CSV table of C-alpha atoms in Angstrom, one decimal:
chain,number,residue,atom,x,y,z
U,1,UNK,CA,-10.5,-18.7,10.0
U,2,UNK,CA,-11.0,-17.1,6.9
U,3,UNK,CA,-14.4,-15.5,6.4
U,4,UNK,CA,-15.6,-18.1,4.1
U,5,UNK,CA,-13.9,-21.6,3.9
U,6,UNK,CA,-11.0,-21.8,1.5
U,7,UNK,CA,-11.6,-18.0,0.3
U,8,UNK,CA,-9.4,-15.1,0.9
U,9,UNK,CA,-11.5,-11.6,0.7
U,10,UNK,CA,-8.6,-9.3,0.6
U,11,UNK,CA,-9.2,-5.4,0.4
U,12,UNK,CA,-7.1,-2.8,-1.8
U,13,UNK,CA,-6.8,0.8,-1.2
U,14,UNK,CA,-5.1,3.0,-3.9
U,15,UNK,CA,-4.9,6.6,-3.5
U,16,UNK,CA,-7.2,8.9,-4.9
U,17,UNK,CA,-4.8,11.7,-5.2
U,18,UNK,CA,-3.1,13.0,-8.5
U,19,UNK,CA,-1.3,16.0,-8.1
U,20,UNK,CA,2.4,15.9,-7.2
U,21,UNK,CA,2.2,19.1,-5.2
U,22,UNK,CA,1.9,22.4,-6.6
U,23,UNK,CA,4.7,21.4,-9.3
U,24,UNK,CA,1.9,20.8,-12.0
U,25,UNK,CA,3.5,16.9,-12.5
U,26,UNK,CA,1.0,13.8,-11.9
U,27,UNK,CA,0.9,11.4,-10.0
U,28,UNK,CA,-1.6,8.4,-8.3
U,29,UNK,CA,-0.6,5.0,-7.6
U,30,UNK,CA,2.8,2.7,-9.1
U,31,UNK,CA,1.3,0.0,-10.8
U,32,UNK,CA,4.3,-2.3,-10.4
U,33,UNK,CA,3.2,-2.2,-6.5
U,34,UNK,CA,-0.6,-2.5,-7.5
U,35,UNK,CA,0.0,-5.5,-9.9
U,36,UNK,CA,2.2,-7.9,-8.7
U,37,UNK,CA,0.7,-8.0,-5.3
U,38,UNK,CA,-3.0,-8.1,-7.0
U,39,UNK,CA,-2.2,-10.7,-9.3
U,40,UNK,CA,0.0,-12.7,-6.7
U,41,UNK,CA,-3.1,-13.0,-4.0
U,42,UNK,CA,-5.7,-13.0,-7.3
U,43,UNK,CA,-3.9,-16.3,-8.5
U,44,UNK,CA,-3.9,-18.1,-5.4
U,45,UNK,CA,-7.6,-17.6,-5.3
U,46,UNK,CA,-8.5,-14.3,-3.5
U,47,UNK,CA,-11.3,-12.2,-4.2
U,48,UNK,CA,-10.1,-8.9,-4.3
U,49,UNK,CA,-11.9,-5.7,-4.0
U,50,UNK,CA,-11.0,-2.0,-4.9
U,51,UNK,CA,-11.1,1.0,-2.7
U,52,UNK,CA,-9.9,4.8,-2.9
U,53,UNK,CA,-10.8,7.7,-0.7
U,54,UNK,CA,-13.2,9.2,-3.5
U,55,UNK,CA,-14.3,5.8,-5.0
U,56,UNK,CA,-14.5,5.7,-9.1
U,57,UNK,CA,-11.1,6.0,-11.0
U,58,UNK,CA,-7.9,5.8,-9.3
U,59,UNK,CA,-5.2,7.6,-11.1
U,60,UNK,CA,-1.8,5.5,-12.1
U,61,UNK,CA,1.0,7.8,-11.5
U,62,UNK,CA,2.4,7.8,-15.4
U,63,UNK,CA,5.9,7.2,-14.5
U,64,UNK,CA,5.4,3.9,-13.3
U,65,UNK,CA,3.6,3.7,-16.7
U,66,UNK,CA,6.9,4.2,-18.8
U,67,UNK,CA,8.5,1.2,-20.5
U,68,UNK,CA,11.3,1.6,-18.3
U,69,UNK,CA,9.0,0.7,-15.7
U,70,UNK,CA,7.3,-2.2,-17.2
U,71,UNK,CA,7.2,-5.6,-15.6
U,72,UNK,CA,5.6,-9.4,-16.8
U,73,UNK,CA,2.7,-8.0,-13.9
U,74,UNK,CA,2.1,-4.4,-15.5
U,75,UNK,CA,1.9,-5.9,-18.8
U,76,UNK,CA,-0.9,-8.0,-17.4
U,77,UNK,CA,-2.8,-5.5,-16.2
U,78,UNK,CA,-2.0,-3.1,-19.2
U,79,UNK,CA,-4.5,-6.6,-21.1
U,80,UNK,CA,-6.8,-7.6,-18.2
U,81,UNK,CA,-10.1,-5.4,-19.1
U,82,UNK,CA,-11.5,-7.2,-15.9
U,83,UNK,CA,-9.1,-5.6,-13.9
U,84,UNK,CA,-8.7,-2.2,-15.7
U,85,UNK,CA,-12.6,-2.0,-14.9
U,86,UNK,CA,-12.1,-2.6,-11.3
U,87,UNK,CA,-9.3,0.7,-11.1
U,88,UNK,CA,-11.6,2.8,-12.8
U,89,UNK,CA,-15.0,1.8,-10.8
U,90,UNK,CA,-13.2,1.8,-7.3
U,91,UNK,CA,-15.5,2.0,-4.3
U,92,UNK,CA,-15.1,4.5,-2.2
U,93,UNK,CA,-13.6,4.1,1.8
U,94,UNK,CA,-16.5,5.4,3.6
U,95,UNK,CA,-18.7,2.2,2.1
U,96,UNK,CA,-16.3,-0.4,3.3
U,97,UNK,CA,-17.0,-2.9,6.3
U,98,UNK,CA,-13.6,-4.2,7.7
U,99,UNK,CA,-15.8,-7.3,8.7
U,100,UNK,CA,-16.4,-8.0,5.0
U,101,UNK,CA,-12.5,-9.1,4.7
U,102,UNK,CA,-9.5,-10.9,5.7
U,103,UNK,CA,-6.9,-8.2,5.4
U,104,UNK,CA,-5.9,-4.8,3.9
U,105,UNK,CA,-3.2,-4.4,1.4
U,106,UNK,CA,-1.9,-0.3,0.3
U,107,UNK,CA,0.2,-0.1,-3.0
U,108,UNK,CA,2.7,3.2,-2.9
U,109,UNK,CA,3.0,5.8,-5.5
U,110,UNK,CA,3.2,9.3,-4.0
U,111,UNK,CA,-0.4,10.1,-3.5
U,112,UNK,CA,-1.2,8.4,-0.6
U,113,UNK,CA,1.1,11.0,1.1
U,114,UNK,CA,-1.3,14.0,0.2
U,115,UNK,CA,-4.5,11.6,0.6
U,116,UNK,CA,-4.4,8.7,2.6
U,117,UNK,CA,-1.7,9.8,5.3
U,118,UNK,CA,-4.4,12.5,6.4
U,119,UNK,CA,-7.8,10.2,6.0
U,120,UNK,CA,-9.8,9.8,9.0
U,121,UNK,CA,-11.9,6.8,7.3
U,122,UNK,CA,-8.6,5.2,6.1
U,123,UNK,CA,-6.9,6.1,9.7
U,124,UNK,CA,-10.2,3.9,11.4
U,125,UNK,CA,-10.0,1.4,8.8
U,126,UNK,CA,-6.7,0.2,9.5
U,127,UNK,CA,-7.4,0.4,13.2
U,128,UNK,CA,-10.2,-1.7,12.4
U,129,UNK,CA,-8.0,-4.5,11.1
U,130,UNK,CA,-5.5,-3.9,13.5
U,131,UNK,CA,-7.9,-4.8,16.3
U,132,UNK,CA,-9.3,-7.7,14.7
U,133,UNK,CA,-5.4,-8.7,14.5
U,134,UNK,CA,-6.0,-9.0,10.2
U,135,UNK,CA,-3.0,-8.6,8.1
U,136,UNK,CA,-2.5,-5.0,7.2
U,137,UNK,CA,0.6,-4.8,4.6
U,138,UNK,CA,1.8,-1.5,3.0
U,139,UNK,CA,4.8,-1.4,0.3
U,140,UNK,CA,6.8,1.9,-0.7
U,141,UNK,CA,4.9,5.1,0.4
U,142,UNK,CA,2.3,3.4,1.1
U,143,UNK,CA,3.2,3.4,5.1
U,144,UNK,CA,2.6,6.9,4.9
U,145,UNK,CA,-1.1,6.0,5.4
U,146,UNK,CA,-0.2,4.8,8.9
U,147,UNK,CA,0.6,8.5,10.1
U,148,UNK,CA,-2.0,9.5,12.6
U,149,UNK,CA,-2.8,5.9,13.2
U,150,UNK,CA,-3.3,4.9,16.7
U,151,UNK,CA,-3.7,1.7,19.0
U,152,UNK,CA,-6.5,0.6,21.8
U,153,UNK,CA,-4.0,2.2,23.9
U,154,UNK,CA,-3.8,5.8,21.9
U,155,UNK,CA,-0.1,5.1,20.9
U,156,UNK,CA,0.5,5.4,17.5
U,157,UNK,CA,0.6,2.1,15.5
U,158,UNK,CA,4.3,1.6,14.6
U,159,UNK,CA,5.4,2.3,18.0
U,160,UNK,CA,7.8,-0.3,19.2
U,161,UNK,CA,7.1,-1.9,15.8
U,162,UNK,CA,9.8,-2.7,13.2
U,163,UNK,CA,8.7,-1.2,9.9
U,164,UNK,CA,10.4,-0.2,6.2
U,165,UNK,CA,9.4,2.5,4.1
U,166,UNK,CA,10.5,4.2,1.2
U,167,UNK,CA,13.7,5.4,2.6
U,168,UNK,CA,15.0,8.8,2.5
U,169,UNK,CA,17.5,8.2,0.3
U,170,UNK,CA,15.8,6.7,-2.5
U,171,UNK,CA,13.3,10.1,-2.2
U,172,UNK,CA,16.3,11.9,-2.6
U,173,UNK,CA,17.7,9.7,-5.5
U,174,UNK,CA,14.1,11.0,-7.6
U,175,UNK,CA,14.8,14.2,-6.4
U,176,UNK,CA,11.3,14.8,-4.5
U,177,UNK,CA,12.4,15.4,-1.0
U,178,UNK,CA,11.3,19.2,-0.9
U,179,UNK,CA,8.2,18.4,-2.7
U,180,UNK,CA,6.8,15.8,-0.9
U,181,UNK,CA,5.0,17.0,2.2
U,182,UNK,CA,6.8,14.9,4.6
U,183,UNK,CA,9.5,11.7,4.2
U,184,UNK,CA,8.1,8.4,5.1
U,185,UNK,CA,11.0,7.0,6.8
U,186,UNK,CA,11.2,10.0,8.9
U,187,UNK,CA,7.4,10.3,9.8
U,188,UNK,CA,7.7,6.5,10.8
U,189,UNK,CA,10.8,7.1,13.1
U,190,UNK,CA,9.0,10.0,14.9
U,191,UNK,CA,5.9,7.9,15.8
U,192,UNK,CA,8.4,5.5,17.1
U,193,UNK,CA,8.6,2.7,14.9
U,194,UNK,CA,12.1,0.7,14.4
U,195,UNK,CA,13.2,1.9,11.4
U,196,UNK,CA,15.1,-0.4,9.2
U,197,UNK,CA,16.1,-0.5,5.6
U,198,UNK,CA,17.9,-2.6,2.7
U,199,UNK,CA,19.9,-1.3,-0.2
U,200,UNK,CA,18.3,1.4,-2.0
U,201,UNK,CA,16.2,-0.2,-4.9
U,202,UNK,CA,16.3,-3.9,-3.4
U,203,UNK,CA,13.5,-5.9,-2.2
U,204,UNK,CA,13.7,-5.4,1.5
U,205,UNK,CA,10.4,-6.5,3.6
U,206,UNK,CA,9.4,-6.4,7.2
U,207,UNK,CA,6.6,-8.6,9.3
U,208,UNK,CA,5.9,-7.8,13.1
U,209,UNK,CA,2.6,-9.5,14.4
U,210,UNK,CA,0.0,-8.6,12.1
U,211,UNK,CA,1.9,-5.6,10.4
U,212,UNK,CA,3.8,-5.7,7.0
U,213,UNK,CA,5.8,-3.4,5.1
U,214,UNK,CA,7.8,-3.2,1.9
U,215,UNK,CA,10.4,-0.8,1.3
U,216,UNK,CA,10.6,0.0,-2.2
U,217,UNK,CA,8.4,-0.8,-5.7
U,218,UNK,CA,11.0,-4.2,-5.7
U,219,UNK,CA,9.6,-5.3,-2.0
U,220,UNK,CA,6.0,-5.6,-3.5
U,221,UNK,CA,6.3,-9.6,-4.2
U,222,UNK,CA,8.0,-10.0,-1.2
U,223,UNK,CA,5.1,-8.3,0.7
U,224,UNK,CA,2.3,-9.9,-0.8
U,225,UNK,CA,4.3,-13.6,-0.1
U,226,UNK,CA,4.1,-12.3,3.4
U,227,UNK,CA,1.0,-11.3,3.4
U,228,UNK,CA,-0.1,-14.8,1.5
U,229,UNK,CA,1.3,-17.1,4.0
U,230,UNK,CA,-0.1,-15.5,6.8
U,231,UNK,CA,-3.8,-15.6,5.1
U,232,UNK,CA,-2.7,-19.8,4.3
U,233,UNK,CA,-2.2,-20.3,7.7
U,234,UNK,CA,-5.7,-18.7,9.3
């Protein structure tokens, strides 16, 4: 059941992070992979809240800011005050109950690798949901927050699991792979997760028990519809 009858309380986490590196470039979270899940989940009647490893403003990696970039979702969110409020009064990890919601969603951009990959309150959080068996869907580099995650049984999450990630050749093809501090589909390999992938730049999305994952900024809508159907069927 859902925690209150016909509602879906669904918890974000954006990264906190905003340096790429040491190369002096920003980054933060793609909005494309914030936004079309948010609004998605927000439309079908979710309350959604907003959480980052330092609470207050998450920063929006300005790439995914470009016009290049823009979608019918980002342009939303470039007009909904509302939401443009949340992003910039985030709360922060350490003051979140798992109880409190029906499942976790992490958007991509590149900071989760610096931040949320190597968060101990993130790390329980999602074990938290895990346990409960409560959706826990990531899309792009967003699985990078499921490095030093581990089961009841101390094995780490993806073992055994079949996951997608932002694959190594799409790092390559934005020319980040010595910059980034470790590849995503490589780190979910070595903690023994079955690695799969579509074509670089498609919508390519994988659900196994209570996990999802997206591969790229194009899986995001296929995510959240993952993640959505599971919630309508609780």
């Amino acid at each position: 059941m859902l925690l209150k009858t016909g509602i879906m309380n669904i918890l974000f986490v954006l990264t906190s992070h905003s340096q790429m590196g040491d190369t002096g470039h920003k980054t933060g979270f793609w909005v494309e992979e914030f936004a079309n899940p948010y609004y998605a989940l927000l439309d079908a009647g979710a309350n959604i809240t907003i959480a980052t490893p330092k609470g207050g403003a998450a920063p929006i990696d300005p790439t995914s800011d470009l016009p290049q970039n823009s979608t019918e979702d980002t342009q939303r969110f470039k007009n909904d005050a509302a939401t443009q409020k949340k992003i910039n009064e985030t709360l922060a990890l350490a003051d979140i109950n798992f109880e409190d919601y029906d499942a976790v969603f992490y958007p991509g951009g590149h900071g989760p690798l610096w931040d949320l990959a190597e968060d101990p309150i993130s790390a329980k959080l999602i074990q938290d949901f895990d346990a409960a068996n409560k959706p826990i869907a990531f899309v792009c580099h967003a699985p990078a927050a499921l490095r030093h995650v581990k089961n009841a049984e101390g094995d780490y999450l993806v073992k055994g699991k079949k996951v997608t990630g932002f694959s190594n050749e799409e790092e390559e093809a934005v020319q980040l792979s010595a910059i980034v501090p470790f590849l995503v589909e490589d780190m979910l390999k070595a903690n023994g997760g079955i690695y799969s992938r579509g074509k670089v730049w498609e919508a390519y999305a994988l659900e196994d028990g209570n996990l999802i994952t997206g591969q790229n900024p194009a899986s995001s809508a296929l995510v959240a519809e993952i993640l959505l159907k599971k919630l309508q069927k609780k």
